[in-house]
Amino acid sequence: MSDINKWHKRFLEMAKLVSTWSKDPSTKVGAVIVDKNRRIISTGYNGFAVGVDDCEERLIDRTLKYPLTLHAEENAMSFAKQNLEGCKLYVCGLPPCAHCASLIIQSGIKEVYTYKLKEENERWKDSFGLTKKIFEEAGVNLTFIDSD
């Protein structure tokens, strides 16, 4: 394995660890943003905004949970508090949805790494397809890495 691939795996493993901090009972996603020197800029996981009660009743009710949940990528980008131009994003759990893909494009991130899904996620399939399309249009490289 090349030195570059080792770094990608390390940061994806870190994103996997960060995903475990999510209180979502069904989906755990983590994100890590790294600069060109492989320094960690920010991390994020899917969850409610700071100060919003993330009680079990809200977390198990999808009609309530979905509009309240910030995605891991959104949290990582909002916590970064710096220009993300030229940074890399590592996401574990699910690939970026189309909404997050738009935010990633706007942020200036040009490289996104995620694990290959073992099976297609039916709920997010259309959104992931749109993600691939708009990343391609905007020149963002989306790389799927095999998980061990």
mmCIF file of C-alpha atoms in Angstrom:
data_model
loop_
_atom_site.group_PDB
_atom_site.id
_atom_site.type_symbol
_atom_site.label_atom_id
_atom_site.label_comp_id
_atom_site.label_asym_id
_atom_site.label_seq_id
_atom_site.Cartn_x
_atom_site.Cartn_y
_atom_site.Cartn_z
ATOM 1 C CA MET A 1 0.000 0.000 0.000
ATOM 2 C CA SER A 2 1.389 3.393 -0.935
ATOM 3 C CA ASP A 3 2.079 6.085 1.648
ATOM 4 C CA ILE A 4 -0.738 8.205 0.172
ATOM 5 C CA ASN A 5 -3.260 5.348 0.508
ATOM 6 C CA LYS A 6 -2.183 4.788 4.115
ATOM 7 C CA TRP A 7 -3.060 8.415 4.897
ATOM 8 C CA HIS A 8 -6.460 8.093 3.209
ATOM 9 C CA LYS A 9 -7.217 4.966 5.262
ATOM 10 C CA ARG A 10 -6.051 6.677 8.470
ATOM 11 C CA PHE A 11 -8.338 9.660 7.958
ATOM 12 C CA LEU A 12 -11.268 7.425 6.978
ATOM 13 C CA GLU A 13 -10.715 5.424 10.153
ATOM 14 C CA MET A 14 -10.734 8.684 12.089
ATOM 15 C CA ALA A 15 -14.029 9.633 10.396
ATOM 16 C CA LYS A 16 -15.354 6.213 11.415
ATOM 17 C CA LEU A 17 -14.411 6.918 15.051
ATOM 18 C CA VAL A 18 -16.041 10.359 14.901
ATOM 19 C CA SER A 19 -19.227 8.758 13.506
ATOM 20 C CA THR A 20 -19.606 6.757 16.738
ATOM 21 C CA TRP A 21 -20.261 10.020 18.602
ATOM 22 C CA SER A 22 -23.596 10.447 16.787
ATOM 23 C CA LYS A 23 -26.669 9.693 18.888
ATOM 24 C CA ASP A 24 -28.694 8.715 15.807
ATOM 25 C CA PRO A 25 -29.850 5.140 16.463
ATOM 26 C CA SER A 26 -30.005 4.152 12.782
ATOM 27 C CA THR A 27 -27.305 6.063 10.898
ATOM 28 C CA LYS A 28 -23.906 7.186 12.104
ATOM 29 C CA VAL A 29 -21.789 9.382 9.834
ATOM 30 C CA GLY A 30 -18.475 11.046 10.597
ATOM 31 C CA ALA A 31 -16.398 13.576 8.669
ATOM 32 C CA VAL A 32 -12.820 14.801 8.916
ATOM 33 C CA ILE A 33 -11.405 17.796 7.034
ATOM 34 C CA VAL A 34 -7.659 17.818 6.422
ATOM 35 C CA ASP A 35 -5.441 20.526 4.911
ATOM 36 C CA LYS A 36 -2.758 20.026 2.246
ATOM 37 C CA ASN A 37 -0.198 19.255 4.972
ATOM 38 C CA ARG A 38 -2.379 16.453 6.423
ATOM 39 C CA ARG A 39 -3.306 18.531 9.466
ATOM 40 C CA ILE A 40 -6.793 17.995 10.822
ATOM 41 C CA ILE A 41 -8.833 21.159 10.432
ATOM 42 C CA SER A 42 -12.186 19.952 11.739
ATOM 43 C CA THR A 43 -14.401 16.974 12.491
ATOM 44 C CA GLY A 44 -18.145 16.495 12.553
ATOM 45 C CA TYR A 45 -20.843 13.886 12.970
ATOM 46 C CA ASN A 46 -24.564 13.801 12.224
ATOM 47 C CA GLY A 47 -26.726 15.200 14.978
ATOM 48 C CA PHE A 48 -28.899 18.046 16.170
ATOM 49 C CA ALA A 49 -27.608 21.584 16.576
ATOM 50 C CA VAL A 50 -25.887 22.516 19.825
ATOM 51 C CA GLY A 51 -28.478 23.097 22.546
ATOM 52 C CA VAL A 52 -31.315 21.277 20.761
ATOM 53 C CA ASP A 53 -32.692 18.403 22.820
ATOM 54 C CA ASP A 54 -31.724 15.145 21.125
ATOM 55 C CA CYS A 55 -34.029 12.958 23.200
ATOM 56 C CA GLU A 56 -34.873 9.425 22.125
ATOM 57 C CA GLU A 57 -38.418 10.375 21.037
ATOM 58 C CA ARG A 58 -37.014 12.817 18.452
ATOM 59 C CA LEU A 59 -34.264 10.460 17.330
ATOM 60 C CA ILE A 60 -36.632 7.577 16.556
ATOM 61 C CA ASP A 61 -39.262 9.734 14.795
ATOM 62 C CA ARG A 62 -37.873 10.189 11.250
ATOM 63 C CA THR A 63 -40.380 12.927 10.363
ATOM 64 C CA LEU A 64 -38.921 14.972 13.217
ATOM 65 C CA LYS A 65 -35.331 13.712 13.134
ATOM 66 C CA TYR A 66 -34.589 14.491 9.473
ATOM 67 C CA PRO A 67 -35.342 18.224 9.547
ATOM 68 C CA LEU A 68 -33.472 18.627 12.860
ATOM 69 C CA THR A 69 -30.339 16.709 11.881
ATOM 70 C CA LEU A 70 -27.209 18.406 10.626
ATOM 71 C CA HIS A 71 -25.096 16.077 8.531
ATOM 72 C CA ALA A 72 -21.513 15.239 9.483
ATOM 73 C CA GLU A 73 -20.134 17.227 6.535
ATOM 74 C CA GLU A 74 -22.205 20.294 7.467
ATOM 75 C CA ASN A 75 -20.969 20.149 11.048
ATOM 76 C CA ALA A 76 -17.328 19.675 10.053
ATOM 77 C CA MET A 77 -17.462 22.610 7.633
ATOM 78 C CA SER A 78 -19.263 24.917 10.072
ATOM 79 C CA PHE A 79 -16.846 24.098 12.906
ATOM 80 C CA ALA A 80 -13.772 24.679 10.693
ATOM 81 C CA LYS A 81 -13.928 28.503 10.955
ATOM 82 C CA GLN A 82 -11.366 28.917 8.173
ATOM 83 C CA ASN A 83 -11.085 28.868 4.408
ATOM 84 C CA LEU A 84 -11.341 25.255 3.210
ATOM 85 C CA GLU A 85 -9.974 25.865 -0.279
ATOM 86 C CA GLY A 86 -7.694 22.955 -1.189
ATOM 87 C CA CYS A 87 -8.640 20.820 1.832
ATOM 88 C CA LYS A 88 -9.687 17.172 1.640
ATOM 89 C CA LEU A 89 -12.828 15.714 3.181
ATOM 90 C CA TYR A 90 -13.085 12.169 4.535
ATOM 91 C CA VAL A 91 -16.582 10.806 5.209
ATOM 92 C CA CYS A 92 -17.517 7.495 6.815
ATOM 93 C CA GLY A 93 -20.993 6.011 7.155
ATOM 94 C CA LEU A 94 -22.597 7.284 3.964
ATOM 95 C CA PRO A 95 -21.284 9.286 0.989
ATOM 96 C CA PRO A 96 -22.276 12.969 0.913
ATOM 97 C CA CYS A 97 -25.897 13.678 -0.033
ATOM 98 C CA ALA A 98 -26.639 16.190 -2.801
ATOM 99 C CA HIS A 99 -27.249 19.031 -0.319
ATOM 100 C CA CYS A 100 -23.922 18.448 1.431
ATOM 101 C CA ALA A 101 -22.246 18.046 -1.967
ATOM 102 C CA SER A 102 -23.411 21.565 -2.861
ATOM 103 C CA LEU A 103 -21.967 22.911 0.401
ATOM 104 C CA ILE A 104 -18.708 21.037 -0.215
ATOM 105 C CA ILE A 105 -18.447 22.564 -3.688
ATOM 106 C CA GLN A 106 -19.089 26.057 -2.292
ATOM 107 C CA SER A 107 -16.437 25.550 0.401
ATOM 108 C CA GLY A 108 -13.660 24.981 -2.139
ATOM 109 C CA ILE A 109 -12.925 21.386 -1.130
ATOM 110 C CA LYS A 110 -11.866 19.518 -4.274
ATOM 111 C CA GLU A 111 -11.218 16.003 -2.938
ATOM 112 C CA VAL A 112 -13.677 13.782 -1.064
ATOM 113 C CA TYR A 113 -12.895 10.263 0.136
ATOM 114 C CA THR A 114 -15.392 7.729 1.430
ATOM 115 C CA TYR A 115 -15.647 3.972 1.834
ATOM 116 C CA LYS A 116 -17.402 1.970 -0.854
ATOM 117 C CA LEU A 117 -20.842 0.956 0.352
ATOM 118 C CA LYS A 118 -21.245 -2.783 0.798
ATOM 119 C CA GLU A 119 -24.826 -2.459 -0.376
ATOM 120 C CA GLU A 120 -26.780 0.315 -2.040
ATOM 121 C CA ASN A 121 -28.701 2.562 0.349
ATOM 122 C CA GLU A 122 -32.175 2.745 -1.167
ATOM 123 C CA ARG A 123 -33.300 5.794 0.833
ATOM 124 C CA TRP A 124 -30.378 7.961 -0.352
ATOM 125 C CA LYS A 125 -29.728 6.409 -3.800
ATOM 126 C CA ASP A 126 -31.105 9.314 -5.861
ATOM 127 C CA SER A 127 -29.272 11.885 -3.749
ATOM 128 C CA PHE A 128 -25.956 10.014 -4.108
ATOM 129 C CA GLY A 129 -26.455 9.856 -7.870
ATOM 130 C CA LEU A 130 -26.948 13.613 -7.939
ATOM 131 C CA THR A 131 -23.860 14.065 -5.750
ATOM 132 C CA LYS A 132 -21.712 12.248 -8.306
ATOM 133 C CA LYS A 133 -23.136 14.369 -11.126
ATOM 134 C CA ILE A 134 -22.625 17.769 -9.485
ATOM 135 C CA PHE A 135 -19.180 16.841 -8.133
ATOM 136 C CA GLU A 136 -18.162 15.941 -11.681
ATOM 137 C CA GLU A 137 -19.575 19.218 -13.046
ATOM 138 C CA ALA A 138 -17.771 21.254 -10.363
ATOM 139 C CA GLY A 139 -14.456 19.402 -10.611
ATOM 140 C CA VAL A 140 -14.618 17.718 -7.195
ATOM 141 C CA ASN A 141 -12.922 14.328 -7.128
ATOM 142 C CA LEU A 142 -14.969 11.681 -5.283
ATOM 143 C CA THR A 143 -12.910 8.607 -4.435
ATOM 144 C CA PHE A 144 -14.366 5.405 -3.031
ATOM 145 C CA ILE A 145 -11.939 3.350 -0.952
ATOM 146 C CA ASP A 146 -12.330 -0.325 -0.103
ATOM 147 C CA SER A 147 -12.872 -0.915 3.586
ATOM 148 C CA ASP A 148 -10.868 -3.688 5.199
#
